[in-house]
Amino acid sequence: MRRLVLMSLLMTAPLAAGATTRASQRIDAARLVAAARAQIDARLGSERETARVTVVGMPEDLAVPAGTVTLGLHPLTGRWPRARIGVPVEIGVDGRVVRSATVWFALDLHREVLSYAGNVPLGASVASLKLVPRDVDVAAVQGEVVQNLRDVDGMRLRRPALAGEVVVREDFERVPDVERQERVRVMVTSGAIHVQARGTAMASGNTGDVVRVLVDSAEAPVRARITDRGVVEVVQ
């Protein structure tokens, strides 16, 4: 009896293997690339006609179970545009995700952007900047390109800039309401008594921050809250 059972299993094993093979299908890598590329084109919008998009990494053909195949893509996240873009593609069969693969693209996207006309020192105000247009591959620029100076109005450079560099948002910082070593107006309130004095801020800060201020003729600094640009109020 045991011998008959063993022979029966050996005879049916090839049939089962053949059934497993017949129950699979192949997904061409080109189909995955096309789906991923369509998502990039949609994100580029009207710029897809001038952008250069190149496949730099693609998966092999994939084997998946038999059934109705759907390809799913998540929205592109992270900085945009960027030089390298990985687009994950989920392969679903009959409504269930069974495989995933990532297609990698290189992007070259030229735009006319603002650049510094000359070298600019640290701390220069936006109002003092001299800028010129320049055609660059914005996908290769590190940082968020400034399209209009109104976006950084009232700010100042947080680093020295060199002639020809693209103007990016990360170049700028907000001008503090009070800067270290700045002369400030000091307000002192005690009940119904209000006194004004002059002093020197020992640290930088913005409205709401508490900094130490050395009031004129005082021997030690006091704690004061910044209430406006160049104005502080002593904290009791």
PDB file of C-alpha atoms in Angstrom:
ATOM      1  CA  MET A   1       0.000   0.000   0.000  1.00  0.00           C
ATOM      2  CA  ARG A   2       2.758   2.489   0.914  1.00  0.00           C
ATOM      3  CA  ARG A   3       4.450   1.781  -2.411  1.00  0.00           C
ATOM      4  CA  LEU A   4       1.235   2.516  -4.326  1.00  0.00           C
ATOM      5  CA  VAL A   5       0.758   5.814  -2.499  1.00  0.00           C
ATOM      6  CA  LEU A   6       4.350   6.887  -3.233  1.00  0.00           C
ATOM      7  CA  MET A   7       4.001   6.063  -6.911  1.00  0.00           C
ATOM      8  CA  SER A   8       0.753   8.026  -7.055  1.00  0.00           C
ATOM      9  CA  LEU A   9       2.422  11.128  -5.539  1.00  0.00           C
ATOM     10  CA  LEU A  10       5.343  10.908  -7.968  1.00  0.00           C
ATOM     11  CA  MET A  11       2.989  10.684 -10.934  1.00  0.00           C
ATOM     12  CA  THR A  12       0.871  13.668  -9.870  1.00  0.00           C
ATOM     13  CA  ALA A  13       3.761  15.979  -8.844  1.00  0.00           C
ATOM     14  CA  PRO A  14       4.678  17.015 -12.438  1.00  0.00           C
ATOM     15  CA  LEU A  15       1.030  17.748 -13.126  1.00  0.00           C
ATOM     16  CA  ALA A  16       0.823  20.059 -10.113  1.00  0.00           C
ATOM     17  CA  ALA A  17       4.017  21.837 -11.140  1.00  0.00           C
ATOM     18  CA  GLY A  18       2.662  22.287 -14.649  1.00  0.00           C
ATOM     19  CA  ALA A  19      -0.565  23.725 -13.234  1.00  0.00           C
ATOM     20  CA  THR A  20       1.423  26.251 -11.168  1.00  0.00           C
ATOM     21  CA  THR A  21       3.348  27.335 -14.278  1.00  0.00           C
ATOM     22  CA  ARG A  22       0.196  27.756 -16.321  1.00  0.00           C
ATOM     23  CA  ALA A  23      -1.374  29.834 -13.510  1.00  0.00           C
ATOM     24  CA  SER A  24       1.189  32.630 -13.842  1.00  0.00           C
ATOM     25  CA  GLN A  25       1.682  35.465 -16.299  1.00  0.00           C
ATOM     26  CA  ARG A  26       4.519  37.794 -17.242  1.00  0.00           C
ATOM     27  CA  ILE A  27       4.459  41.556 -16.849  1.00  0.00           C
ATOM     28  CA  ASP A  28       6.824  43.239 -19.288  1.00  0.00           C
ATOM     29  CA  ALA A  29       9.175  45.765 -17.725  1.00  0.00           C
ATOM     30  CA  ALA A  30       8.290  48.165 -20.541  1.00  0.00           C
ATOM     31  CA  ARG A  31       4.728  48.277 -19.207  1.00  0.00           C
ATOM     32  CA  LEU A  32       5.987  49.335 -15.777  1.00  0.00           C
ATOM     33  CA  VAL A  33       8.252  51.970 -17.306  1.00  0.00           C
ATOM     34  CA  ALA A  34       5.378  53.398 -19.349  1.00  0.00           C
ATOM     35  CA  ALA A  35       3.147  53.698 -16.270  1.00  0.00           C
ATOM     36  CA  ALA A  36       5.901  55.384 -14.244  1.00  0.00           C
ATOM     37  CA  ARG A  37       6.783  57.746 -17.102  1.00  0.00           C
ATOM     38  CA  ALA A  38       3.135  58.765 -17.462  1.00  0.00           C
ATOM     39  CA  GLN A  39       3.125  59.869 -13.836  1.00  0.00           C
ATOM     40  CA  ILE A  40       6.221  62.030 -14.353  1.00  0.00           C
ATOM     41  CA  ASP A  41       4.727  63.564 -17.497  1.00  0.00           C
ATOM     42  CA  ALA A  42       1.582  64.424 -15.555  1.00  0.00           C
ATOM     43  CA  ARG A  43       3.669  66.141 -12.869  1.00  0.00           C
ATOM     44  CA  LEU A  44       5.642  68.074 -15.496  1.00  0.00           C
ATOM     45  CA  GLY A  45       2.469  69.331 -17.135  1.00  0.00           C
ATOM     46  CA  SER A  46       3.204  71.709 -19.981  1.00  0.00           C
ATOM     47  CA  GLU A  47       6.957  71.426 -19.319  1.00  0.00           C
ATOM     48  CA  ARG A  48       7.023  67.788 -20.438  1.00  0.00           C
ATOM     49  CA  GLU A  49       7.587  69.000 -24.007  1.00  0.00           C
ATOM     50  CA  THR A  50      10.902  70.652 -23.108  1.00  0.00           C
ATOM     51  CA  ALA A  51      12.089  68.353 -20.305  1.00  0.00           C
ATOM     52  CA  ARG A  52      14.506  65.523 -20.961  1.00  0.00           C
ATOM     53  CA  VAL A  53      13.505  62.374 -19.063  1.00  0.00           C
ATOM     54  CA  THR A  54      15.794  59.337 -19.281  1.00  0.00           C
ATOM     55  CA  VAL A  55      15.342  55.860 -17.802  1.00  0.00           C
ATOM     56  CA  VAL A  56      18.426  55.061 -15.697  1.00  0.00           C
ATOM     57  CA  GLY A  57      17.155  52.021 -13.789  1.00  0.00           C
ATOM     58  CA  MET A  58      14.392  49.579 -14.643  1.00  0.00           C
ATOM     59  CA  PRO A  59      13.252  46.213 -13.254  1.00  0.00           C
ATOM     60  CA  GLU A  60      13.247  42.937 -15.165  1.00  0.00           C
ATOM     61  CA  ASP A  61      10.074  41.345 -16.493  1.00  0.00           C
ATOM     62  CA  LEU A  62       8.010  40.072 -13.561  1.00  0.00           C
ATOM     63  CA  ALA A  63       6.043  36.866 -13.087  1.00  0.00           C
ATOM     64  CA  VAL A  64       2.747  37.250 -11.257  1.00  0.00           C
ATOM     65  CA  PRO A  65      -0.287  35.021 -10.703  1.00  0.00           C
ATOM     66  CA  ALA A  66      -2.923  34.773 -13.420  1.00  0.00           C
ATOM     67  CA  GLY A  67      -5.774  37.253 -13.201  1.00  0.00           C
ATOM     68  CA  THR A  68      -6.671  40.849 -13.990  1.00  0.00           C
ATOM     69  CA  VAL A  69      -3.588  43.037 -13.619  1.00  0.00           C
ATOM     70  CA  THR A  70      -3.661  46.639 -12.414  1.00  0.00           C
ATOM     71  CA  LEU A  71      -0.726  48.995 -11.880  1.00  0.00           C
ATOM     72  CA  GLY A  72      -0.832  51.373  -8.930  1.00  0.00           C
ATOM     73  CA  LEU A  73       1.275  54.482  -8.356  1.00  0.00           C
ATOM     74  CA  HIS A  74       1.487  56.760  -5.329  1.00  0.00           C
ATOM     75  CA  PRO A  75       1.798  60.559  -5.742  1.00  0.00           C
ATOM     76  CA  LEU A  76       5.371  61.782  -6.217  1.00  0.00           C
ATOM     77  CA  THR A  77       6.733  63.236  -2.985  1.00  0.00           C
ATOM     78  CA  GLY A  78       9.847  65.167  -1.984  1.00  0.00           C
ATOM     79  CA  ARG A  79      11.594  68.072  -3.679  1.00  0.00           C
ATOM     80  CA  TRP A  80      10.438  68.869  -7.201  1.00  0.00           C
ATOM     81  CA  PRO A  81      11.934  69.001  -9.694  1.00  0.00           C
ATOM     82  CA  ARG A  82      14.968  66.857  -8.892  1.00  0.00           C
ATOM     83  CA  ALA A  83      17.716  65.203 -10.919  1.00  0.00           C
ATOM     84  CA  ARG A  84      16.878  61.609  -9.927  1.00  0.00           C
ATOM     85  CA  ILE A  85      13.331  60.336  -9.511  1.00  0.00           C
ATOM     86  CA  GLY A  86      12.338  56.889  -8.294  1.00  0.00           C
ATOM     87  CA  VAL A  87       8.769  55.895  -9.141  1.00  0.00           C
ATOM     88  CA  PRO A  88       7.465  52.820  -7.245  1.00  0.00           C
ATOM     89  CA  VAL A  89       4.917  50.756  -9.182  1.00  0.00           C
ATOM     90  CA  GLU A  90       2.616  48.297  -7.412  1.00  0.00           C
ATOM     91  CA  ILE A  91       1.380  45.319  -9.429  1.00  0.00           C
ATOM     92  CA  GLY A  92      -2.057  44.125  -8.396  1.00  0.00           C
ATOM     93  CA  VAL A  93      -3.837  40.971  -9.491  1.00  0.00           C
ATOM     94  CA  ASP A  94      -7.583  40.761  -8.997  1.00  0.00           C
ATOM     95  CA  GLY A  95      -7.450  43.691  -6.591  1.00  0.00           C
ATOM     96  CA  ARG A  96      -4.557  42.408  -4.463  1.00  0.00           C
ATOM     97  CA  VAL A  97      -0.995  43.796  -4.586  1.00  0.00           C
ATOM     98  CA  VAL A  98       1.361  40.906  -5.347  1.00  0.00           C
ATOM     99  CA  ARG A  99       4.608  42.617  -6.470  1.00  0.00           C
ATOM    100  CA  SER A 100       6.230  46.026  -6.564  1.00  0.00           C
ATOM    101  CA  ALA A 101       9.117  47.503  -8.519  1.00  0.00           C
ATOM    102  CA  THR A 102      10.796  50.907  -8.823  1.00  0.00           C
ATOM    103  CA  VAL A 103      11.672  52.647 -12.081  1.00  0.00           C
ATOM    104  CA  TRP A 104      14.402  55.306 -11.896  1.00  0.00           C
ATOM    105  CA  PHE A 105      14.594  58.341 -14.148  1.00  0.00           C
ATOM    106  CA  ALA A 106      17.062  61.171 -14.698  1.00  0.00           C
ATOM    107  CA  LEU A 107      15.449  64.578 -15.250  1.00  0.00           C
ATOM    108  CA  ASP A 108      16.863  67.624 -17.030  1.00  0.00           C
ATOM    109  CA  LEU A 109      14.525  70.626 -16.879  1.00  0.00           C
ATOM    110  CA  HIS A 110      15.653  74.077 -17.975  1.00  0.00           C
ATOM    111  CA  ARG A 111      14.028  77.303 -16.841  1.00  0.00           C
ATOM    112  CA  GLU A 112      15.035  80.955 -16.758  1.00  0.00           C
ATOM    113  CA  VAL A 113      15.595  81.828 -13.104  1.00  0.00           C
ATOM    114  CA  LEU A 114      17.088  84.624 -10.999  1.00  0.00           C
ATOM    115  CA  SER A 115      20.815  84.630 -10.250  1.00  0.00           C
ATOM    116  CA  TYR A 116      23.169  86.983  -8.401  1.00  0.00           C
ATOM    117  CA  ALA A 117      24.741  89.632 -10.649  1.00  0.00           C
ATOM    118  CA  GLY A 118      27.831  89.841  -8.412  1.00  0.00           C
ATOM    119  CA  ASN A 119      29.271  88.616  -5.129  1.00  0.00           C
ATOM    120  CA  VAL A 120      27.050  89.508  -2.177  1.00  0.00           C
ATOM    121  CA  PRO A 121      28.145  89.590   1.498  1.00  0.00           C
ATOM    122  CA  LEU A 122      26.484  87.842   4.402  1.00  0.00           C
ATOM    123  CA  GLY A 123      23.571  89.819   5.847  1.00  0.00           C
ATOM    124  CA  ALA A 124      22.754  91.800   2.696  1.00  0.00           C
ATOM    125  CA  SER A 125      19.090  92.803   2.509  1.00  0.00           C
ATOM    126  CA  VAL A 126      16.828  91.628  -0.286  1.00  0.00           C
ATOM    127  CA  ALA A 127      16.262  95.251  -1.296  1.00  0.00           C
ATOM    128  CA  SER A 128      19.978  95.682  -1.989  1.00  0.00           C
ATOM    129  CA  LEU A 129      20.346  92.673  -4.294  1.00  0.00           C
ATOM    130  CA  LYS A 130      21.173  93.006  -7.989  1.00  0.00           C
ATOM    131  CA  LEU A 131      19.911  89.999  -9.930  1.00  0.00           C
ATOM    132  CA  VAL A 132      20.029  88.845 -13.548  1.00  0.00           C
ATOM    133  CA  PRO A 133      18.144  86.085 -15.396  1.00  0.00           C
ATOM    134  CA  ARG A 134      19.943  82.833 -16.150  1.00  0.00           C
ATOM    135  CA  ASP A 135      18.939  79.620 -17.924  1.00  0.00           C
ATOM    136  CA  VAL A 136      19.701  76.589 -15.734  1.00  0.00           C
ATOM    137  CA  ASP A 137      18.699  72.977 -15.203  1.00  0.00           C
ATOM    138  CA  VAL A 138      16.483  73.538 -12.167  1.00  0.00           C
ATOM    139  CA  ALA A 139      16.309  69.788 -11.463  1.00  0.00           C
ATOM    140  CA  ALA A 140      19.995  69.932 -10.524  1.00  0.00           C
ATOM    141  CA  VAL A 141      19.637  72.993  -8.257  1.00  0.00           C
ATOM    142  CA  GLN A 142      19.860  72.199  -4.540  1.00  0.00           C
ATOM    143  CA  GLY A 143      17.104  74.135  -2.833  1.00  0.00           C
ATOM    144  CA  GLU A 144      13.825  75.862  -3.657  1.00  0.00           C
ATOM    145  CA  VAL A 145      14.325  78.324  -6.507  1.00  0.00           C
ATOM    146  CA  VAL A 146      13.028  81.834  -5.766  1.00  0.00           C
ATOM    147  CA  GLN A 147      10.719  82.827  -8.616  1.00  0.00           C
ATOM    148  CA  ASN A 148       9.877  86.285  -7.283  1.00  0.00           C
ATOM    149  CA  LEU A 149      11.667  88.465  -4.731  1.00  0.00           C
ATOM    150  CA  ARG A 150       8.323  89.218  -3.111  1.00  0.00           C
ATOM    151  CA  ASP A 151       8.554  85.704  -1.665  1.00  0.00           C
ATOM    152  CA  VAL A 152      11.568  86.767   0.449  1.00  0.00           C
ATOM    153  CA  ASP A 153      10.687  90.420   0.958  1.00  0.00           C
ATOM    154  CA  GLY A 154      12.161  91.897   4.150  1.00  0.00           C
ATOM    155  CA  MET A 155      14.658  89.062   4.615  1.00  0.00           C
ATOM    156  CA  ARG A 156      18.445  89.049   4.416  1.00  0.00           C
ATOM    157  CA  LEU A 157      21.174  86.713   3.189  1.00  0.00           C
ATOM    158  CA  ARG A 158      22.167  84.068   5.683  1.00  0.00           C
ATOM    159  CA  ARG A 159      25.355  83.272   3.752  1.00  0.00           C
ATOM    160  CA  PRO A 160      27.654  85.033   1.264  1.00  0.00           C
ATOM    161  CA  ALA A 161      26.528  84.543  -2.353  1.00  0.00           C
ATOM    162  CA  LEU A 162      28.707  84.335  -5.454  1.00  0.00           C
ATOM    163  CA  ALA A 163      28.070  85.882  -8.853  1.00  0.00           C
ATOM    164  CA  GLY A 164      26.086  83.561 -11.104  1.00  0.00           C
ATOM    165  CA  GLU A 165      24.610  81.445  -8.315  1.00  0.00           C
ATOM    166  CA  VAL A 166      20.908  80.687  -8.533  1.00  0.00           C
ATOM    167  CA  VAL A 167      18.775  82.465  -5.925  1.00  0.00           C
ATOM    168  CA  VAL A 168      17.190  79.850  -3.632  1.00  0.00           C
ATOM    169  CA  ARG A 169      14.910  80.172  -0.632  1.00  0.00           C
ATOM    170  CA  GLU A 170      17.487  78.631   1.673  1.00  0.00           C
ATOM    171  CA  ASP A 171      19.817  81.611   1.073  1.00  0.00           C
ATOM    172  CA  PHE A 172      17.618  83.855   3.229  1.00  0.00           C
ATOM    173  CA  GLU A 173      16.564  84.287   6.815  1.00  0.00           C
ATOM    174  CA  ARG A 174      14.122  86.543   8.583  1.00  0.00           C
ATOM    175  CA  VAL A 175      15.637  89.708  10.045  1.00  0.00           C
ATOM    176  CA  PRO A 176      15.220  89.400  13.854  1.00  0.00           C
ATOM    177  CA  ASP A 177      13.044  91.993  15.585  1.00  0.00           C
ATOM    178  CA  VAL A 178      15.994  92.504  17.934  1.00  0.00           C
ATOM    179  CA  GLU A 179      19.590  91.654  17.151  1.00  0.00           C
ATOM    180  CA  ARG A 180      22.458  90.971  19.511  1.00  0.00           C
ATOM    181  CA  GLN A 181      24.225  94.193  20.585  1.00  0.00           C
ATOM    182  CA  GLU A 182      21.368  96.272  19.165  1.00  0.00           C
ATOM    183  CA  ARG A 183      20.298  99.366  21.025  1.00  0.00           C
ATOM    184  CA  VAL A 184      16.694  98.878  22.162  1.00  0.00           C
ATOM    185  CA  ARG A 185      13.940 100.790  23.911  1.00  0.00           C
ATOM    186  CA  VAL A 186      13.278  99.225  27.315  1.00  0.00           C
ATOM    187  CA  MET A 187       9.804  99.441  28.851  1.00  0.00           C
ATOM    188  CA  VAL A 188       9.396  98.944  32.614  1.00  0.00           C
ATOM    189  CA  THR A 189       5.942  98.627  34.181  1.00  0.00           C
ATOM    190  CA  SER A 190       5.227  98.456  37.897  1.00  0.00           C
ATOM    191  CA  GLY A 191       1.546  98.857  38.693  1.00  0.00           C
ATOM    192  CA  ALA A 192       0.440 102.199  37.328  1.00  0.00           C
ATOM    193  CA  ILE A 193       4.029 103.357  36.821  1.00  0.00           C
ATOM    194  CA  HIS A 194       5.509 103.155  33.321  1.00  0.00           C
ATOM    195  CA  VAL A 195       9.172 103.963  32.707  1.00  0.00           C
ATOM    196  CA  GLN A 196      11.173 103.968  29.500  1.00  0.00           C
ATOM    197  CA  ALA A 197      14.917 103.535  29.238  1.00  0.00           C
ATOM    198  CA  ARG A 198      17.576 102.585  26.725  1.00  0.00           C
ATOM    199  CA  GLY A 199      19.630  99.446  26.763  1.00  0.00           C
ATOM    200  CA  THR A 200      21.613  96.919  24.750  1.00  0.00           C
ATOM    201  CA  ALA A 201      20.275  93.484  23.800  1.00  0.00           C
ATOM    202  CA  MET A 202      22.579  90.607  24.753  1.00  0.00           C
ATOM    203  CA  ALA A 203      21.000  88.198  22.237  1.00  0.00           C
ATOM    204  CA  SER A 204      18.882  88.143  19.083  1.00  0.00           C
ATOM    205  CA  GLY A 205      15.195  87.260  19.062  1.00  0.00           C
ATOM    206  CA  ASN A 206      11.740  87.893  17.673  1.00  0.00           C
ATOM    207  CA  THR A 207       8.512  89.183  19.174  1.00  0.00           C
ATOM    208  CA  GLY A 208       7.548  87.019  22.146  1.00  0.00           C
ATOM    209  CA  ASP A 209      11.099  85.843  22.884  1.00  0.00           C
ATOM    210  CA  VAL A 210      12.730  86.651  26.218  1.00  0.00           C
ATOM    211  CA  VAL A 211      16.300  87.938  26.003  1.00  0.00           C
ATOM    212  CA  ARG A 212      18.757  89.496  28.421  1.00  0.00           C
ATOM    213  CA  VAL A 213      19.151  93.268  28.142  1.00  0.00           C
ATOM    214  CA  LEU A 214      21.703  95.516  29.801  1.00  0.00           C
ATOM    215  CA  VAL A 215      19.900  98.744  30.687  1.00  0.00           C
ATOM    216  CA  ASP A 216      22.034 101.871  30.529  1.00  0.00           C
ATOM    217  CA  SER A 217      23.736 102.621  33.882  1.00  0.00           C
ATOM    218  CA  ALA A 218      22.727  99.178  35.247  1.00  0.00           C
ATOM    219  CA  GLU A 219      25.375  96.799  36.614  1.00  0.00           C
ATOM    220  CA  ALA A 220      23.697  93.573  35.536  1.00  0.00           C
ATOM    221  CA  PRO A 221      21.402  92.612  32.643  1.00  0.00           C
ATOM    222  CA  VAL A 222      17.674  91.961  33.130  1.00  0.00           C
ATOM    223  CA  ARG A 223      15.271  89.589  31.401  1.00  0.00           C
ATOM    224  CA  ALA A 224      12.994  91.313  28.914  1.00  0.00           C
ATOM    225  CA  ARG A 225      10.393  90.145  26.419  1.00  0.00           C
ATOM    226  CA  ILE A 226      10.524  91.484  22.875  1.00  0.00           C
ATOM    227  CA  THR A 227       7.240  93.249  22.100  1.00  0.00           C
ATOM    228  CA  ASP A 228       8.068  94.896  18.779  1.00  0.00           C
ATOM    229  CA  ARG A 229      10.971  95.624  16.505  1.00  0.00           C
ATOM    230  CA  GLY A 230      13.611  97.264  18.693  1.00  0.00           C
ATOM    231  CA  VAL A 231      11.350  97.306  21.760  1.00  0.00           C
ATOM    232  CA  VAL A 232      11.479  95.110  24.890  1.00  0.00           C
ATOM    233  CA  GLU A 233       9.585  95.007  28.179  1.00  0.00           C
ATOM    234  CA  VAL A 234      11.254  93.958  31.435  1.00  0.00           C
ATOM    235  CA  VAL A 235       9.866  90.679  32.799  1.00  0.00           C
ATOM    236  CA  GLN A 236       9.030  91.034  36.467  1.00  0.00           C
TER     237      GLN A 236
END
